Amino acid sequence: MQPKLIIHGGAGSSLKGKGGVDAVRRSLHQIIEEVYPLLLSGGSAKDAVVLGCKLLEDNPRFNAGTGSVLQSDGQIRMSAALMDGMSQSFSGVINISRVKNPIELAQYLQNSSDRVLSDYGATELARELQIPSYNGLTDLRLNEWILERQDNFQRSMAGVVAEPELAETSDRRGTIGVVALDTEGNLVVGTSTGGKGFERIGRVSDSAMPAGNYATKYAAVSCTGIGEDIIDECLAARVVVRVTDGMSLEAAMQKTFDEATKNQRDLGAIALSGDGAIAWGKTCQVLLAAYHDGNRISDTLELSEKAQIGVAA
Ligand code: GLY
């Protein structure tokens, strides 16, 4: 099979400033250029997804791993999940601190009998695996938090893209995600996030739930946006179940995003189907996604703000 790959670095209101668009595009395209060859050379979708998530987590521009937003108490707590469509197994960590790549723990948990761990248990596992302690705090995120603190945390969401010129103008929804289809026809999806930013301690993100990250052998979806909206729509699982029941990916995305729009949700998603269709959707103005369709790299950065869903064959 011809491998396919789609990644996202969040969604939100319009990317103001050309410099911002160019920088985000460069980051996303570089990651596609690094991950797609692994799929082409016969690497597994799972390895490609974990590598893609790690590269996105390591890029301080995006809200996951290094560059994660801070919660109301000024701490970083991250969540990540991995789902293998063929074995239909979901694994993840919720609200973990002081690790560089939460997706690595989700990967480890794929083969465990306890597959979703939260804060204390996830940290214990990191210690058992001798994963070094790591602080993903960046000056930009700290300054963002200090400004919000001065304003008594009036914003509902932190900036998804850590760009000084963008943070001022944007109210974005951060998370990263990768969906891959390998030469064997296996679909895998991974999602990782620092959360909404400024949230209450203990708030749980959609990213480590089937609402935000879900796959079968027929389709796989990673979501971004306001976690509560994604959970209320059960977005990823909703699209995947529709495709699994026989709908085309395009029709499933259209129906699901029509419903989400009607319900005034604020979210976005990327998707692949087992037959190689690539799709994305958004109810907000912009989705930071890029993909490789087997022939070339494209992205969704300059889509019309009104566009709701899109597909690539
Ligand atoms: N979608 C990320 C979050 O709301 O936590």
mmCIF file of C-alpha atoms and ligand atoms in Angstrom:
data_model
loop_
_atom_site.group_PDB
_atom_site.id
_atom_site.type_symbol
_atom_site.label_atom_id
_atom_site.label_comp_id
_atom_site.label_asym_id
_atom_site.label_seq_id
_atom_site.Cartn_x
_atom_site.Cartn_y
_atom_site.Cartn_z
ATOM 1 C CA MET A 1 0.000 0.000 0.000
ATOM 2 C CA GLN A 2 1.087 3.555 -0.583
ATOM 3 C CA PRO A 3 1.735 5.049 2.870
ATOM 4 C CA LYS A 4 -0.085 8.218 4.002
ATOM 5 C CA LEU A 5 0.685 10.691 6.751
ATOM 6 C CA ILE A 6 -1.096 13.675 8.269
ATOM 7 C CA ILE A 7 -0.017 15.750 11.284
ATOM 8 C CA HIS A 8 -1.420 18.725 13.180
ATOM 9 C CA GLY A 9 -0.099 21.344 15.575
ATOM 10 C CA GLY A 10 -3.416 22.755 16.814
ATOM 11 C CA ALA A 11 -6.241 24.945 15.569
ATOM 12 C CA GLY A 12 -7.680 28.328 16.351
ATOM 13 C CA SER A 13 -8.340 31.840 15.174
ATOM 14 C CA SER A 14 -6.599 33.223 12.101
ATOM 15 C CA LEU A 15 -2.814 33.191 11.886
ATOM 16 C CA LYS A 16 -2.006 36.880 11.873
ATOM 17 C CA GLY A 17 1.384 37.883 10.506
ATOM 18 C CA LYS A 18 2.963 36.196 7.499
ATOM 19 C CA GLY A 19 6.056 35.356 9.533
ATOM 20 C CA GLY A 20 3.909 33.229 11.784
ATOM 21 C CA VAL A 21 2.383 31.238 8.919
ATOM 22 C CA ASP A 22 5.767 30.655 7.299
ATOM 23 C CA ALA A 23 7.373 29.497 10.527
ATOM 24 C CA VAL A 24 4.528 27.107 11.348
ATOM 25 C CA ARG A 25 4.587 25.758 7.765
ATOM 26 C CA ARG A 26 8.340 25.161 7.931
ATOM 27 C CA SER A 27 8.006 23.294 11.205
ATOM 28 C CA LEU A 28 5.168 21.066 9.982
ATOM 29 C CA HIS A 29 6.760 20.336 6.599
ATOM 30 C CA GLN A 30 10.122 19.476 8.183
ATOM 31 C CA ILE A 31 8.417 16.912 10.383
ATOM 32 C CA ILE A 32 6.601 15.354 7.411
ATOM 33 C CA GLU A 33 9.944 15.254 5.552
ATOM 34 C CA GLU A 34 11.496 13.391 8.467
ATOM 35 C CA VAL A 35 8.678 10.940 9.159
ATOM 36 C CA TYR A 36 7.333 10.033 5.699
ATOM 37 C CA PRO A 37 10.566 8.310 4.519
ATOM 38 C CA LEU A 38 10.263 5.944 7.472
ATOM 39 C CA LEU A 39 6.855 4.841 6.170
ATOM 40 C CA LEU A 40 8.135 4.644 2.573
ATOM 41 C CA SER A 41 10.954 2.332 3.600
ATOM 42 C CA GLY A 42 8.464 -0.055 5.173
ATOM 43 C CA GLY A 43 8.536 1.280 8.742
ATOM 44 C CA SER A 44 5.445 0.692 10.860
ATOM 45 C CA ALA A 45 2.667 3.240 11.283
ATOM 46 C CA LYS A 46 3.211 2.994 15.042
ATOM 47 C CA ASP A 47 6.889 3.942 14.793
ATOM 48 C CA ALA A 48 6.028 6.780 12.407
ATOM 49 C CA VAL A 49 3.337 8.147 14.711
ATOM 50 C CA VAL A 50 5.582 8.011 17.781
ATOM 51 C CA LEU A 51 8.436 9.702 15.885
ATOM 52 C CA GLY A 52 6.098 12.398 14.531
ATOM 53 C CA CYS A 53 4.599 13.050 17.961
ATOM 54 C CA LYS A 54 8.059 13.280 19.522
ATOM 55 C CA LEU A 55 9.216 15.806 16.921
ATOM 56 C CA LEU A 56 6.088 17.886 17.507
ATOM 57 C CA GLU A 57 6.457 17.574 21.295
ATOM 58 C CA ASP A 58 10.089 18.717 21.007
ATOM 59 C CA ASN A 59 9.194 21.817 18.980
ATOM 60 C CA PRO A 60 8.551 24.627 21.500
ATOM 61 C CA ARG A 61 6.197 26.278 19.002
ATOM 62 C CA PHE A 62 3.467 23.736 19.747
ATOM 63 C CA ASN A 63 1.500 23.064 22.924
ATOM 64 C CA ALA A 64 2.811 19.611 23.880
ATOM 65 C CA GLY A 65 6.018 18.421 25.531
ATOM 66 C CA THR A 66 8.497 21.326 25.411
ATOM 67 C CA GLY A 67 6.417 24.490 25.054
ATOM 68 C CA SER A 68 3.382 23.122 26.887
ATOM 69 C CA VAL A 69 1.118 25.754 28.391
ATOM 70 C CA LEU A 70 0.889 26.219 32.153
ATOM 71 C CA GLN A 71 -2.123 25.323 34.259
ATOM 72 C CA SER A 72 -3.765 27.716 36.747
ATOM 73 C CA ASP A 73 -1.168 26.909 39.416
ATOM 74 C CA GLY A 74 1.734 27.591 37.032
ATOM 75 C CA GLN A 75 2.576 23.904 36.510
ATOM 76 C CA ILE A 76 2.828 21.908 33.273
ATOM 77 C CA ARG A 77 0.700 18.747 33.141
ATOM 78 C CA MET A 78 0.633 16.857 29.858
ATOM 79 C CA SER A 79 -1.533 14.136 28.371
ATOM 80 C CA ALA A 80 -0.898 11.826 25.434
ATOM 81 C CA ALA A 81 -2.451 8.772 23.799
ATOM 82 C CA LEU A 82 -1.675 6.230 21.131
ATOM 83 C CA MET A 83 -4.161 3.966 19.377
ATOM 84 C CA ASP A 84 -3.363 1.085 17.066
ATOM 85 C CA GLY A 85 -6.236 0.580 14.632
ATOM 86 C CA MET A 86 -5.410 -3.016 13.775
ATOM 87 C CA SER A 87 -5.317 -4.335 17.344
ATOM 88 C CA GLN A 88 -7.810 -1.588 18.340
ATOM 89 C CA SER A 89 -5.877 -0.888 21.515
ATOM 90 C CA PHE A 90 -5.752 2.510 23.198
ATOM 91 C CA SER A 91 -3.080 3.574 25.695
ATOM 92 C CA GLY A 92 -2.244 6.877 27.310
ATOM 93 C CA VAL A 93 -1.107 9.079 30.154
ATOM 94 C CA ILE A 94 -3.094 11.869 31.783
ATOM 95 C CA ASN A 95 -1.644 14.957 33.496
ATOM 96 C CA ILE A 96 1.955 13.818 33.715
ATOM 97 C CA SER A 97 4.753 16.260 34.616
ATOM 98 C CA ARG A 98 8.502 16.384 34.123
ATOM 99 C CA VAL A 99 8.956 14.085 31.148
ATOM 100 C CA LYS A 100 10.158 15.176 27.724
ATOM 101 C CA ASN A 101 7.942 12.957 25.581
ATOM 102 C CA PRO A 102 4.638 11.790 27.073
ATOM 103 C CA ILE A 103 3.941 9.849 23.859
ATOM 104 C CA GLU A 104 6.788 7.460 24.780
ATOM 105 C CA LEU A 105 4.879 6.433 27.892
ATOM 106 C CA ALA A 106 1.715 5.925 25.847
ATOM 107 C CA GLN A 107 3.811 3.731 23.525
ATOM 108 C CA TYR A 108 5.151 1.688 26.430
ATOM 109 C CA LEU A 109 1.623 1.204 27.779
ATOM 110 C CA GLN A 110 0.426 -0.329 24.485
ATOM 111 C CA ASN A 111 1.800 -3.651 25.744
ATOM 112 C CA SER A 112 0.670 -3.312 29.342
ATOM 113 C CA SER A 113 -2.433 -4.735 31.003
ATOM 114 C CA ASP A 114 -3.080 -1.297 32.571
ATOM 115 C CA ARG A 115 -3.152 0.944 29.534
ATOM 116 C CA VAL A 116 -4.165 4.417 30.781
ATOM 117 C CA LEU A 117 -2.345 5.927 33.754
ATOM 118 C CA SER A 118 -2.904 9.293 35.412
ATOM 119 C CA ASP A 119 -0.627 11.745 37.222
ATOM 120 C CA TYR A 120 0.923 9.868 40.158
ATOM 121 C CA GLY A 121 0.873 6.443 38.492
ATOM 122 C CA ALA A 122 2.211 7.828 35.219
ATOM 123 C CA THR A 123 5.061 9.539 37.067
ATOM 124 C CA GLU A 124 5.824 6.302 38.925
ATOM 125 C CA LEU A 125 6.045 4.488 35.593
ATOM 126 C CA ALA A 126 8.414 7.135 34.204
ATOM 127 C CA ARG A 127 10.592 6.599 37.269
ATOM 128 C CA GLU A 128 10.518 2.805 36.840
ATOM 129 C CA LEU A 129 11.547 3.187 33.212
ATOM 130 C CA GLN A 130 14.347 5.526 34.318
ATOM 131 C CA ILE A 131 13.132 8.281 32.039
ATOM 132 C CA PRO A 132 15.136 11.371 33.019
ATOM 133 C CA SER A 133 13.340 14.262 34.701
ATOM 134 C CA TYR A 134 12.767 17.080 32.204
ATOM 135 C CA ASN A 135 11.334 20.581 32.458
ATOM 136 C CA GLY A 136 9.525 21.630 29.261
ATOM 137 C CA LEU A 137 8.921 25.202 30.461
ATOM 138 C CA THR A 138 9.782 27.943 27.960
ATOM 139 C CA ASP A 139 10.124 31.698 28.620
ATOM 140 C CA LEU A 140 7.241 32.401 26.239
ATOM 141 C CA ARG A 141 4.856 30.144 28.095
ATOM 142 C CA LEU A 142 5.974 31.540 31.454
ATOM 143 C CA ASN A 143 5.434 35.116 30.239
ATOM 144 C CA GLU A 144 2.028 34.157 28.834
ATOM 145 C CA TRP A 145 1.066 32.777 32.257
ATOM 146 C CA ILE A 146 2.389 35.829 34.131
ATOM 147 C CA LEU A 147 0.362 38.148 31.856
ATOM 148 C CA GLU A 148 -2.742 36.065 32.417
ATOM 149 C CA ARG A 149 -2.145 36.059 36.152
ATOM 150 C CA GLN A 150 -2.019 39.853 36.105
ATOM 151 C CA ASP A 151 -5.328 39.776 34.238
ATOM 152 C CA ASN A 152 -6.821 37.269 36.716
ATOM 153 C CA PHE A 153 -6.951 34.412 34.168
ATOM 154 C CA GLN A 154 -9.679 35.895 31.972
ATOM 155 C CA ARG A 155 -8.789 33.853 28.870
ATOM 156 C CA SER A 156 -10.403 30.458 28.367
ATOM 157 C CA MET A 157 -7.412 29.044 26.495
ATOM 158 C CA ALA A 158 -3.687 29.698 26.196
ATOM 159 C CA GLY A 159 -2.019 30.444 22.838
ATOM 160 C CA VAL A 160 -1.460 27.259 20.894
ATOM 161 C CA VAL A 161 1.444 28.619 18.877
ATOM 162 C CA ALA A 162 4.179 30.069 21.026
ATOM 163 C CA GLU A 163 5.060 33.047 18.841
ATOM 164 C CA PRO A 164 5.304 36.453 20.516
ATOM 165 C CA GLU A 165 3.708 38.216 17.551
ATOM 166 C CA LEU A 166 0.917 35.647 17.416
ATOM 167 C CA ALA A 167 0.274 35.163 21.086
ATOM 168 C CA GLU A 168 -0.987 38.732 21.355
ATOM 169 C CA THR A 169 -3.575 38.325 18.661
ATOM 170 C CA SER A 170 -4.624 34.740 19.012
ATOM 171 C CA ASP A 171 -6.837 32.593 21.098
ATOM 172 C CA ARG A 172 -5.796 29.197 19.852
ATOM 173 C CA ARG A 173 -6.416 25.628 20.783
ATOM 174 C CA GLY A 174 -3.259 23.607 21.113
ATOM 175 C CA THR A 175 -2.519 19.938 20.848
ATOM 176 C CA ILE A 176 -0.412 17.949 18.423
ATOM 177 C CA GLY A 177 -1.407 14.825 16.545
ATOM 178 C CA VAL A 178 -0.169 12.357 13.937
ATOM 179 C CA VAL A 179 -2.071 9.779 11.877
ATOM 180 C CA ALA A 180 -0.229 7.276 9.674
ATOM 181 C CA LEU A 181 -1.094 4.446 7.281
ATOM 182 C CA ASP A 182 1.823 2.116 6.578
ATOM 183 C CA THR A 183 2.660 -0.130 3.610
ATOM 184 C CA GLU A 184 0.983 -3.063 5.396
ATOM 185 C CA GLY A 185 -2.264 -1.105 5.647
ATOM 186 C CA ASN A 186 -2.020 -0.508 9.413
ATOM 187 C CA LEU A 187 -3.551 2.707 10.769
ATOM 188 C CA VAL A 188 -2.217 4.313 13.955
ATOM 189 C CA VAL A 189 -2.982 7.640 15.645
ATOM 190 C CA GLY A 190 -1.223 9.585 18.410
ATOM 191 C CA THR A 191 -2.150 12.823 20.169
ATOM 192 C CA SER A 192 -0.313 14.853 22.817
ATOM 193 C CA THR A 193 -1.112 18.104 24.639
ATOM 194 C CA GLY A 194 -0.239 20.504 27.428
ATOM 195 C CA GLY A 195 -3.993 21.040 27.848
ATOM 196 C CA LYS A 196 -5.986 24.280 27.542
ATOM 197 C CA GLY A 197 -3.727 26.363 29.705
ATOM 198 C CA PHE A 198 -4.843 28.085 32.943
ATOM 199 C CA GLU A 199 -7.161 25.162 33.759
ATOM 200 C CA ARG A 200 -8.052 23.890 37.227
ATOM 201 C CA ILE A 201 -5.745 21.286 38.705
ATOM 202 C CA GLY A 202 -7.156 17.859 37.866
ATOM 203 C CA ARG A 203 -8.921 18.903 34.658
ATOM 204 C CA VAL A 204 -8.644 16.040 32.138
ATOM 205 C CA SER A 205 -7.960 16.691 28.452
ATOM 206 C CA ASP A 206 -9.731 14.959 25.570
ATOM 207 C CA SER A 207 -6.352 13.981 24.086
ATOM 208 C CA ALA A 208 -5.991 10.879 26.231
ATOM 209 C CA MET A 209 -9.598 9.810 25.664
ATOM 210 C CA PRO A 210 -11.194 8.072 22.666
ATOM 211 C CA ALA A 211 -13.032 11.371 22.091
ATOM 212 C CA GLY A 212 -9.742 12.979 21.068
ATOM 213 C CA ASN A 213 -7.750 10.052 19.680
ATOM 214 C CA TYR A 214 -9.316 6.944 18.171
ATOM 215 C CA ALA A 215 -8.692 4.295 15.504
ATOM 216 C CA THR A 216 -9.944 1.044 14.051
ATOM 217 C CA LYS A 217 -8.549 -0.684 10.970
ATOM 218 C CA TYR A 218 -10.968 1.421 8.910
ATOM 219 C CA ALA A 219 -10.151 4.945 10.124
ATOM 220 C CA ALA A 220 -8.056 6.928 12.588
ATOM 221 C CA VAL A 221 -8.619 10.473 13.915
ATOM 222 C CA SER A 222 -6.705 12.944 16.098
ATOM 223 C CA CYS A 223 -8.492 16.040 17.446
ATOM 224 C CA THR A 224 -7.518 19.507 18.601
ATOM 225 C CA GLY A 225 -9.548 22.324 20.110
ATOM 226 C CA ILE A 226 -11.437 22.881 23.321
ATOM 227 C CA GLY A 227 -11.315 19.516 25.062
ATOM 228 C CA GLU A 228 -14.758 19.857 26.597
ATOM 229 C CA ASP A 229 -16.273 20.433 23.121
ATOM 230 C CA ILE A 230 -14.403 17.435 21.695
ATOM 231 C CA ILE A 231 -15.589 15.228 24.564
ATOM 232 C CA ASP A 232 -19.198 16.420 24.199
ATOM 233 C CA GLU A 233 -19.124 15.457 20.496
ATOM 234 C CA CYS A 234 -17.016 12.332 21.164
ATOM 235 C CA LEU A 235 -15.441 13.584 17.959
ATOM 236 C CA ALA A 236 -12.697 11.099 17.039
ATOM 237 C CA ALA A 237 -14.701 7.995 17.925
ATOM 238 C CA ARG A 238 -17.791 9.408 16.178
ATOM 239 C CA VAL A 239 -15.977 9.789 12.844
ATOM 240 C CA VAL A 240 -14.186 6.454 13.166
ATOM 241 C CA VAL A 241 -17.337 4.494 14.049
ATOM 242 C CA ARG A 242 -19.153 6.021 11.074
ATOM 243 C CA VAL A 243 -16.398 4.921 8.700
ATOM 244 C CA THR A 244 -16.200 1.493 10.369
ATOM 245 C CA ASP A 245 -19.945 1.124 9.750
ATOM 246 C CA GLY A 246 -19.480 1.801 6.039
ATOM 247 C CA MET A 247 -19.569 5.559 5.474
ATOM 248 C CA SER A 248 -16.818 7.138 3.380
ATOM 249 C CA LEU A 249 -14.307 9.211 5.332
ATOM 250 C CA GLU A 250 -15.465 12.371 3.577
ATOM 251 C CA ALA A 251 -19.141 11.731 4.376
ATOM 252 C CA ALA A 252 -18.322 10.836 7.990
ATOM 253 C CA MET A 253 -16.286 14.011 8.460
ATOM 254 C CA GLN A 254 -18.969 16.147 6.793
ATOM 255 C CA LYS A 255 -21.793 14.750 8.948
ATOM 256 C CA THR A 256 -19.745 14.979 12.128
ATOM 257 C CA PHE A 257 -18.572 18.537 11.472
ATOM 258 C CA ASP A 258 -22.104 19.633 10.493
ATOM 259 C CA GLU A 259 -23.243 18.400 13.900
ATOM 260 C CA ALA A 260 -20.326 20.031 15.709
ATOM 261 C CA THR A 261 -20.961 23.341 13.917
ATOM 262 C CA LYS A 262 -24.663 23.200 14.794
ATOM 263 C CA ASN A 263 -23.691 22.588 18.416
ATOM 264 C CA GLN A 264 -21.319 25.595 18.268
ATOM 265 C CA ARG A 265 -18.232 23.575 19.137
ATOM 266 C CA ASP A 266 -14.705 24.897 18.824
ATOM 267 C CA LEU A 267 -12.491 22.126 17.442
ATOM 268 C CA GLY A 268 -10.578 20.536 14.576
ATOM 269 C CA ALA A 269 -9.457 17.068 13.496
ATOM 270 C CA ILE A 270 -7.216 15.181 11.076
ATOM 271 C CA ALA A 271 -8.111 11.747 9.717
ATOM 272 C CA LEU A 272 -7.029 8.853 7.516
ATOM 273 C CA SER A 273 -9.045 5.890 6.311
ATOM 274 C CA GLY A 274 -7.780 2.362 5.745
ATOM 275 C CA ASP A 275 -8.229 2.828 1.976
ATOM 276 C CA GLY A 276 -5.842 5.792 2.001
ATOM 277 C CA ALA A 277 -8.189 8.808 2.027
ATOM 278 C CA ILE A 278 -6.874 11.851 3.916
ATOM 279 C CA ALA A 279 -9.247 14.357 5.528
ATOM 280 C CA TRP A 280 -9.331 17.272 7.934
ATOM 281 C CA GLY A 281 -12.053 19.368 9.492
ATOM 282 C CA LYS A 282 -12.487 22.465 11.626
ATOM 283 C CA THR A 283 -15.221 24.597 13.126
ATOM 284 C CA CYS A 284 -12.713 27.358 13.932
ATOM 285 C CA GLN A 285 -10.822 29.631 11.520
ATOM 286 C CA VAL A 286 -7.559 27.785 11.034
ATOM 287 C CA LEU A 287 -6.186 24.260 11.392
ATOM 288 C CA LEU A 288 -2.417 23.855 11.538
ATOM 289 C CA ALA A 289 -2.101 20.594 9.603
ATOM 290 C CA ALA A 290 0.185 19.173 6.900
ATOM 291 C CA TYR A 291 0.122 15.863 5.063
ATOM 292 C CA HIS A 292 1.903 13.634 2.552
ATOM 293 C CA ASP A 293 -0.481 12.037 0.061
ATOM 294 C CA GLY A 294 2.138 9.758 -1.486
ATOM 295 C CA ASN A 295 3.110 12.312 -4.131
ATOM 296 C CA ARG A 296 3.718 15.552 -2.298
ATOM 297 C CA ILE A 297 3.433 17.542 0.906
ATOM 298 C CA SER A 298 0.501 19.960 1.298
ATOM 299 C CA ASP A 299 -0.983 21.821 4.240
ATOM 300 C CA THR A 300 -4.153 23.458 5.476
ATOM 301 C CA LEU A 301 -2.636 26.720 6.688
ATOM 302 C CA GLU A 302 -4.158 28.971 4.077
ATOM 303 C CA LEU A 303 -7.542 27.338 3.712
ATOM 304 C CA SER A 304 -10.491 29.683 3.679
ATOM 305 C CA GLU A 305 -11.497 30.552 7.228
ATOM 306 C CA LYS A 306 -14.977 29.316 6.322
ATOM 307 C CA ALA A 307 -13.855 25.903 5.000
ATOM 308 C CA GLN A 308 -15.244 23.198 7.224
ATOM 309 C CA ILE A 309 -13.810 19.941 5.885
ATOM 310 C CA GLY A 310 -11.320 18.973 3.182
ATOM 311 C CA VAL A 311 -10.084 15.746 1.611
ATOM 312 C CA ALA A 312 -7.116 14.562 -0.434
ATOM 313 C CA ALA A 313 -7.475 11.333 -2.383
HETATM 314 N N1 GLY B 1 -7.565 19.610 23.236
HETATM 315 C C1 GLY B 1 -6.718 19.893 24.302
HETATM 316 C C2 GLY B 1 -7.404 20.146 25.551
HETATM 317 O O1 GLY B 1 -8.477 20.736 25.576
HETATM 318 O O2 GLY B 1 -6.891 19.782 26.576
#
